Amino acid sequence: MKKICLFFLICVCLSVIIIPGTKVHAASKIMSWDLVDSGKHLDYDGNSKYMSYIKSGAATWNSYKRGVIRPDSAKVLQDVNCSDTTANNYVNATTYASGKIIFNKKNMDKKNAAGKKNVATHELGHCLRLAHNTSSDIMYMYSTTKTTLSTNDKKSYDAAYKKY
């Protein structure tokens, strides 16, 4: 009986590896820092030429968890400041634990609207403490034209939000 059970278990495990079309979902990936304040909000401001994409990216995240990301106001302290630089590298933007998103105009200006929205949404994801994930996610380590949240993005956001 033990041999039959062991054989069955091995077959099940191998079928997950061998059977084509079997989907394996990535784990939720979160970072050790976030920029969400104690009121569970992420307030942004800045003088970046890509602020309209930040606003659009915020709307994408807010369509899943309403009202978390919002523009800065006179009544609240800014959590994230968005600005621009020009650098000769392959980086589109960088999010810092200190509360800065810096866009690289040299690379961003070459992108279409979907690419710019992808980068802005991705960087806001880092502000929410999300780490890089699979190629089907907004939080993929490379820029794409994906502008909607994947299941992995949502699961990672759920895991991060529990820690705010």
PDB file of C-alpha atoms in Angstrom:
ATOM      1  CA  MET A   1       0.000   0.000   0.000  1.00  0.00           C
ATOM      2  CA  LYS A   2       2.833   2.409   0.879  1.00  0.00           C
ATOM      3  CA  LYS A   3       4.492   1.709  -2.490  1.00  0.00           C
ATOM      4  CA  ILE A   4       1.249   2.443  -4.352  1.00  0.00           C
ATOM      5  CA  CYS A   5       0.757   5.729  -2.473  1.00  0.00           C
ATOM      6  CA  LEU A   6       4.364   6.753  -3.108  1.00  0.00           C
ATOM      7  CA  PHE A   7       4.049   5.865  -6.800  1.00  0.00           C
ATOM      8  CA  PHE A   8       0.831   7.900  -7.057  1.00  0.00           C
ATOM      9  CA  LEU A   9       2.451  10.900  -5.354  1.00  0.00           C
ATOM     10  CA  ILE A  10       5.452  10.779  -7.706  1.00  0.00           C
ATOM     11  CA  CYS A  11       3.155  10.573 -10.753  1.00  0.00           C
ATOM     12  CA  VAL A  12       1.136  13.583  -9.594  1.00  0.00           C
ATOM     13  CA  CYS A  13       4.299  15.624  -8.988  1.00  0.00           C
ATOM     14  CA  LEU A  14       5.760  14.668 -12.355  1.00  0.00           C
ATOM     15  CA  SER A  15       2.514  15.448 -14.166  1.00  0.00           C
ATOM     16  CA  VAL A  16       2.728  19.042 -12.996  1.00  0.00           C
ATOM     17  CA  ILE A  17       6.214  19.274 -14.459  1.00  0.00           C
ATOM     18  CA  ILE A  18       5.660  17.250 -17.630  1.00  0.00           C
ATOM     19  CA  ILE A  19       2.109  17.981 -18.816  1.00  0.00           C
ATOM     20  CA  PRO A  20       2.169  20.860 -21.303  1.00  0.00           C
ATOM     21  CA  GLY A  21      -0.219  23.702 -20.621  1.00  0.00           C
ATOM     22  CA  THR A  22      -0.116  23.319 -16.850  1.00  0.00           C
ATOM     23  CA  LYS A  23      -0.065  26.789 -15.352  1.00  0.00           C
ATOM     24  CA  VAL A  24       2.215  27.543 -12.473  1.00  0.00           C
ATOM     25  CA  HIS A  25       1.445  30.798 -10.683  1.00  0.00           C
ATOM     26  CA  ALA A  26       4.210  32.940  -9.230  1.00  0.00           C
ATOM     27  CA  ALA A  27       4.263  33.664  -5.558  1.00  0.00           C
ATOM     28  CA  SER A  28       3.351  37.035  -4.133  1.00  0.00           C
ATOM     29  CA  LYS A  29       6.513  39.081  -3.951  1.00  0.00           C
ATOM     30  CA  ILE A  30       6.817  42.020  -1.605  1.00  0.00           C
ATOM     31  CA  MET A  31       9.740  44.159  -0.457  1.00  0.00           C
ATOM     32  CA  SER A  32      10.768  45.111   3.046  1.00  0.00           C
ATOM     33  CA  TRP A  33       9.930  48.819   2.600  1.00  0.00           C
ATOM     34  CA  ASP A  34       6.931  50.763   1.403  1.00  0.00           C
ATOM     35  CA  LEU A  35       5.896  54.371   1.090  1.00  0.00           C
ATOM     36  CA  VAL A  36       2.297  53.990   2.221  1.00  0.00           C
ATOM     37  CA  ASP A  37       1.632  56.238   5.231  1.00  0.00           C
ATOM     38  CA  SER A  38      -0.006  55.270   8.524  1.00  0.00           C
ATOM     39  CA  GLY A  39      -3.413  56.246   7.124  1.00  0.00           C
ATOM     40  CA  LYS A  40      -2.974  53.534   4.458  1.00  0.00           C
ATOM     41  CA  HIS A  41      -2.558  56.084   1.663  1.00  0.00           C
ATOM     42  CA  LEU A  42       0.172  56.816  -0.831  1.00  0.00           C
ATOM     43  CA  ASP A  43       0.148  60.529  -1.689  1.00  0.00           C
ATOM     44  CA  TYR A  44       2.139  61.623  -4.749  1.00  0.00           C
ATOM     45  CA  ASP A  45       3.234  64.928  -6.242  1.00  0.00           C
ATOM     46  CA  GLY A  46       6.043  66.242  -8.385  1.00  0.00           C
ATOM     47  CA  ASN A  47       7.075  68.117 -11.468  1.00  0.00           C
ATOM     48  CA  SER A  48       7.738  65.167 -13.786  1.00  0.00           C
ATOM     49  CA  LYS A  49       6.575  65.489 -17.363  1.00  0.00           C
ATOM     50  CA  TYR A  50       5.054  62.017 -16.838  1.00  0.00           C
ATOM     51  CA  MET A  51       2.610  63.030 -14.088  1.00  0.00           C
ATOM     52  CA  SER A  52      -0.355  62.196 -16.333  1.00  0.00           C
ATOM     53  CA  TYR A  53       0.976  58.612 -16.502  1.00  0.00           C
ATOM     54  CA  ILE A  54       1.412  58.535 -12.732  1.00  0.00           C
ATOM     55  CA  LYS A  55      -2.229  59.597 -12.432  1.00  0.00           C
ATOM     56  CA  SER A  56      -3.260  56.890 -14.902  1.00  0.00           C
ATOM     57  CA  GLY A  57      -1.130  54.285 -13.092  1.00  0.00           C
ATOM     58  CA  ALA A  58      -2.707  55.314  -9.781  1.00  0.00           C
ATOM     59  CA  ALA A  59      -6.136  54.767 -11.342  1.00  0.00           C
ATOM     60  CA  THR A  60      -5.066  51.257 -12.381  1.00  0.00           C
ATOM     61  CA  TRP A  61      -4.046  50.320  -8.820  1.00  0.00           C
ATOM     62  CA  ASN A  62      -7.062  52.148  -7.345  1.00  0.00           C
ATOM     63  CA  SER A  63      -9.405  50.157  -9.568  1.00  0.00           C
ATOM     64  CA  TYR A  64      -8.348  47.163  -7.466  1.00  0.00           C
ATOM     65  CA  LYS A  65      -8.053  48.845  -4.027  1.00  0.00           C
ATOM     66  CA  ARG A  66     -10.001  52.067  -4.123  1.00  0.00           C
ATOM     67  CA  GLY A  67      -8.483  55.320  -2.910  1.00  0.00           C
ATOM     68  CA  VAL A  68      -5.087  54.096  -1.689  1.00  0.00           C
ATOM     69  CA  ILE A  69      -3.011  56.131  -4.158  1.00  0.00           C
ATOM     70  CA  ARG A  70      -3.977  59.784  -4.420  1.00  0.00           C
ATOM     71  CA  PRO A  71      -2.540  63.148  -5.421  1.00  0.00           C
ATOM     72  CA  ASP A  72      -0.925  65.161  -2.656  1.00  0.00           C
ATOM     73  CA  SER A  73      -3.002  67.902  -1.075  1.00  0.00           C
ATOM     74  CA  ALA A  74      -2.416  70.768   1.346  1.00  0.00           C
ATOM     75  CA  LYS A  75      -3.866  68.641   4.161  1.00  0.00           C
ATOM     76  CA  VAL A  76      -1.523  65.632   3.823  1.00  0.00           C
ATOM     77  CA  LEU A  77       2.206  65.080   3.605  1.00  0.00           C
ATOM     78  CA  GLN A  78       3.548  63.886   0.305  1.00  0.00           C
ATOM     79  CA  ASP A  79       4.805  60.281   0.416  1.00  0.00           C
ATOM     80  CA  VAL A  80       6.261  60.187  -3.102  1.00  0.00           C
ATOM     81  CA  ASN A  81       7.825  62.897  -5.259  1.00  0.00           C
ATOM     82  CA  CYS A  82       8.113  62.348  -9.010  1.00  0.00           C
ATOM     83  CA  SER A  83      10.844  64.046 -11.021  1.00  0.00           C
ATOM     84  CA  ASP A  84      12.894  63.582 -14.192  1.00  0.00           C
ATOM     85  CA  THR A  85      16.503  63.178 -15.182  1.00  0.00           C
ATOM     86  CA  THR A  86      18.407  62.415 -18.368  1.00  0.00           C
ATOM     87  CA  ALA A  87      20.883  59.554 -18.161  1.00  0.00           C
ATOM     88  CA  ASN A  88      22.736  57.453 -20.716  1.00  0.00           C
ATOM     89  CA  ASN A  89      21.646  54.023 -19.495  1.00  0.00           C
ATOM     90  CA  TYR A  90      18.853  51.510 -20.025  1.00  0.00           C
ATOM     91  CA  VAL A  91      16.852  52.471 -16.933  1.00  0.00           C
ATOM     92  CA  ASN A  92      13.384  53.937 -17.555  1.00  0.00           C
ATOM     93  CA  ALA A  93      12.709  54.966 -13.958  1.00  0.00           C
ATOM     94  CA  THR A  94      13.805  54.221 -10.428  1.00  0.00           C
ATOM     95  CA  THR A  95      11.865  54.211  -7.169  1.00  0.00           C
ATOM     96  CA  TYR A  96      13.764  54.940  -3.990  1.00  0.00           C
ATOM     97  CA  ALA A  97      12.882  53.954  -0.422  1.00  0.00           C
ATOM     98  CA  SER A  98      13.249  57.649   0.466  1.00  0.00           C
ATOM     99  CA  GLY A  99      10.068  58.436  -1.484  1.00  0.00           C
ATOM    100  CA  LYS A 100      11.305  59.413  -4.933  1.00  0.00           C
ATOM    101  CA  ILE A 101      10.415  58.190  -8.385  1.00  0.00           C
ATOM    102  CA  ILE A 102      12.861  59.498 -10.982  1.00  0.00           C
ATOM    103  CA  PHE A 103      12.014  59.010 -14.656  1.00  0.00           C
ATOM    104  CA  ASN A 104      14.752  58.921 -17.295  1.00  0.00           C
ATOM    105  CA  LYS A 105      13.494  61.193 -20.086  1.00  0.00           C
ATOM    106  CA  LYS A 106      16.024  59.789 -22.560  1.00  0.00           C
ATOM    107  CA  ASN A 107      14.327  56.390 -22.452  1.00  0.00           C
ATOM    108  CA  MET A 108      10.786  57.361 -21.519  1.00  0.00           C
ATOM    109  CA  ASP A 109      10.416  59.711 -24.494  1.00  0.00           C
ATOM    110  CA  LYS A 110      11.005  56.763 -26.850  1.00  0.00           C
ATOM    111  CA  LYS A 111       8.030  54.845 -25.448  1.00  0.00           C
ATOM    112  CA  ASN A 112       4.456  54.911 -26.687  1.00  0.00           C
ATOM    113  CA  ALA A 113       1.623  55.806 -24.299  1.00  0.00           C
ATOM    114  CA  ALA A 114       1.120  52.195 -23.137  1.00  0.00           C
ATOM    115  CA  GLY A 115       4.839  51.847 -22.419  1.00  0.00           C
ATOM    116  CA  LYS A 116       4.879  55.066 -20.381  1.00  0.00           C
ATOM    117  CA  LYS A 117       1.805  53.988 -18.426  1.00  0.00           C
ATOM    118  CA  ASN A 118       3.403  50.587 -17.789  1.00  0.00           C
ATOM    119  CA  VAL A 119       6.536  52.200 -16.321  1.00  0.00           C
ATOM    120  CA  ALA A 120       4.558  54.635 -14.136  1.00  0.00           C
ATOM    121  CA  THR A 121       2.214  51.893 -12.886  1.00  0.00           C
ATOM    122  CA  HIS A 122       5.193  49.606 -12.219  1.00  0.00           C
ATOM    123  CA  GLU A 123       7.033  52.276 -10.211  1.00  0.00           C
ATOM    124  CA  LEU A 124       3.916  52.976  -8.147  1.00  0.00           C
ATOM    125  CA  GLY A 125       3.823  49.234  -7.471  1.00  0.00           C
ATOM    126  CA  HIS A 126       7.282  49.515  -5.917  1.00  0.00           C
ATOM    127  CA  CYS A 127       5.958  52.357  -3.737  1.00  0.00           C
ATOM    128  CA  LEU A 128       3.279  49.919  -2.556  1.00  0.00           C
ATOM    129  CA  ARG A 129       6.162  47.533  -1.617  1.00  0.00           C
ATOM    130  CA  LEU A 130       5.751  45.150  -4.555  1.00  0.00           C
ATOM    131  CA  ALA A 131       8.849  43.420  -5.908  1.00  0.00           C
ATOM    132  CA  HIS A 132       9.514  42.203  -9.443  1.00  0.00           C
ATOM    133  CA  ASN A 133       7.497  39.211 -10.578  1.00  0.00           C
ATOM    134  CA  THR A 134       6.775  37.246 -13.781  1.00  0.00           C
ATOM    135  CA  SER A 135       6.649  38.443 -17.392  1.00  0.00           C
ATOM    136  CA  SER A 136       2.829  38.523 -17.362  1.00  0.00           C
ATOM    137  CA  ASP A 137       2.785  41.105 -14.565  1.00  0.00           C
ATOM    138  CA  ILE A 138       2.955  44.900 -14.357  1.00  0.00           C
ATOM    139  CA  MET A 139       5.708  44.177 -11.834  1.00  0.00           C
ATOM    140  CA  TYR A 140       7.875  42.351 -14.398  1.00  0.00           C
ATOM    141  CA  MET A 141      11.488  43.510 -14.168  1.00  0.00           C
ATOM    142  CA  TYR A 142      11.506  44.782 -17.754  1.00  0.00           C
ATOM    143  CA  SER A 143       9.302  47.394 -19.354  1.00  0.00           C
ATOM    144  CA  THR A 144       6.384  46.161 -21.451  1.00  0.00           C
ATOM    145  CA  THR A 145       3.184  47.680 -22.806  1.00  0.00           C
ATOM    146  CA  LYS A 146       1.043  45.788 -20.259  1.00  0.00           C
ATOM    147  CA  THR A 147      -1.277  48.230 -18.509  1.00  0.00           C
ATOM    148  CA  THR A 148      -3.628  45.970 -16.546  1.00  0.00           C
ATOM    149  CA  LEU A 149      -2.995  44.193 -13.268  1.00  0.00           C
ATOM    150  CA  SER A 150      -2.412  40.450 -13.392  1.00  0.00           C
ATOM    151  CA  THR A 151      -3.530  37.947 -10.788  1.00  0.00           C
ATOM    152  CA  ASN A 152       0.032  37.951  -9.413  1.00  0.00           C
ATOM    153  CA  ASP A 153       0.047  41.760  -9.170  1.00  0.00           C
ATOM    154  CA  LYS A 154      -3.201  41.633  -7.206  1.00  0.00           C
ATOM    155  CA  LYS A 155      -2.036  38.824  -4.913  1.00  0.00           C
ATOM    156  CA  SER A 156       1.208  40.666  -4.202  1.00  0.00           C
ATOM    157  CA  TYR A 157      -0.739  43.852  -3.473  1.00  0.00           C
ATOM    158  CA  ASP A 158      -3.044  41.924  -1.112  1.00  0.00           C
ATOM    159  CA  ALA A 159      -0.006  40.501   0.720  1.00  0.00           C
ATOM    160  CA  ALA A 160       1.645  43.922   0.977  1.00  0.00           C
ATOM    161  CA  TYR A 161      -1.519  45.703   2.067  1.00  0.00           C
ATOM    162  CA  LYS A 162      -1.892  43.408   5.085  1.00  0.00           C
ATOM    163  CA  LYS A 163       1.381  44.871   6.379  1.00  0.00           C
ATOM    164  CA  TYR A 164       0.375  48.547   6.157  1.00  0.00           C
TER     165      TYR A 164
END
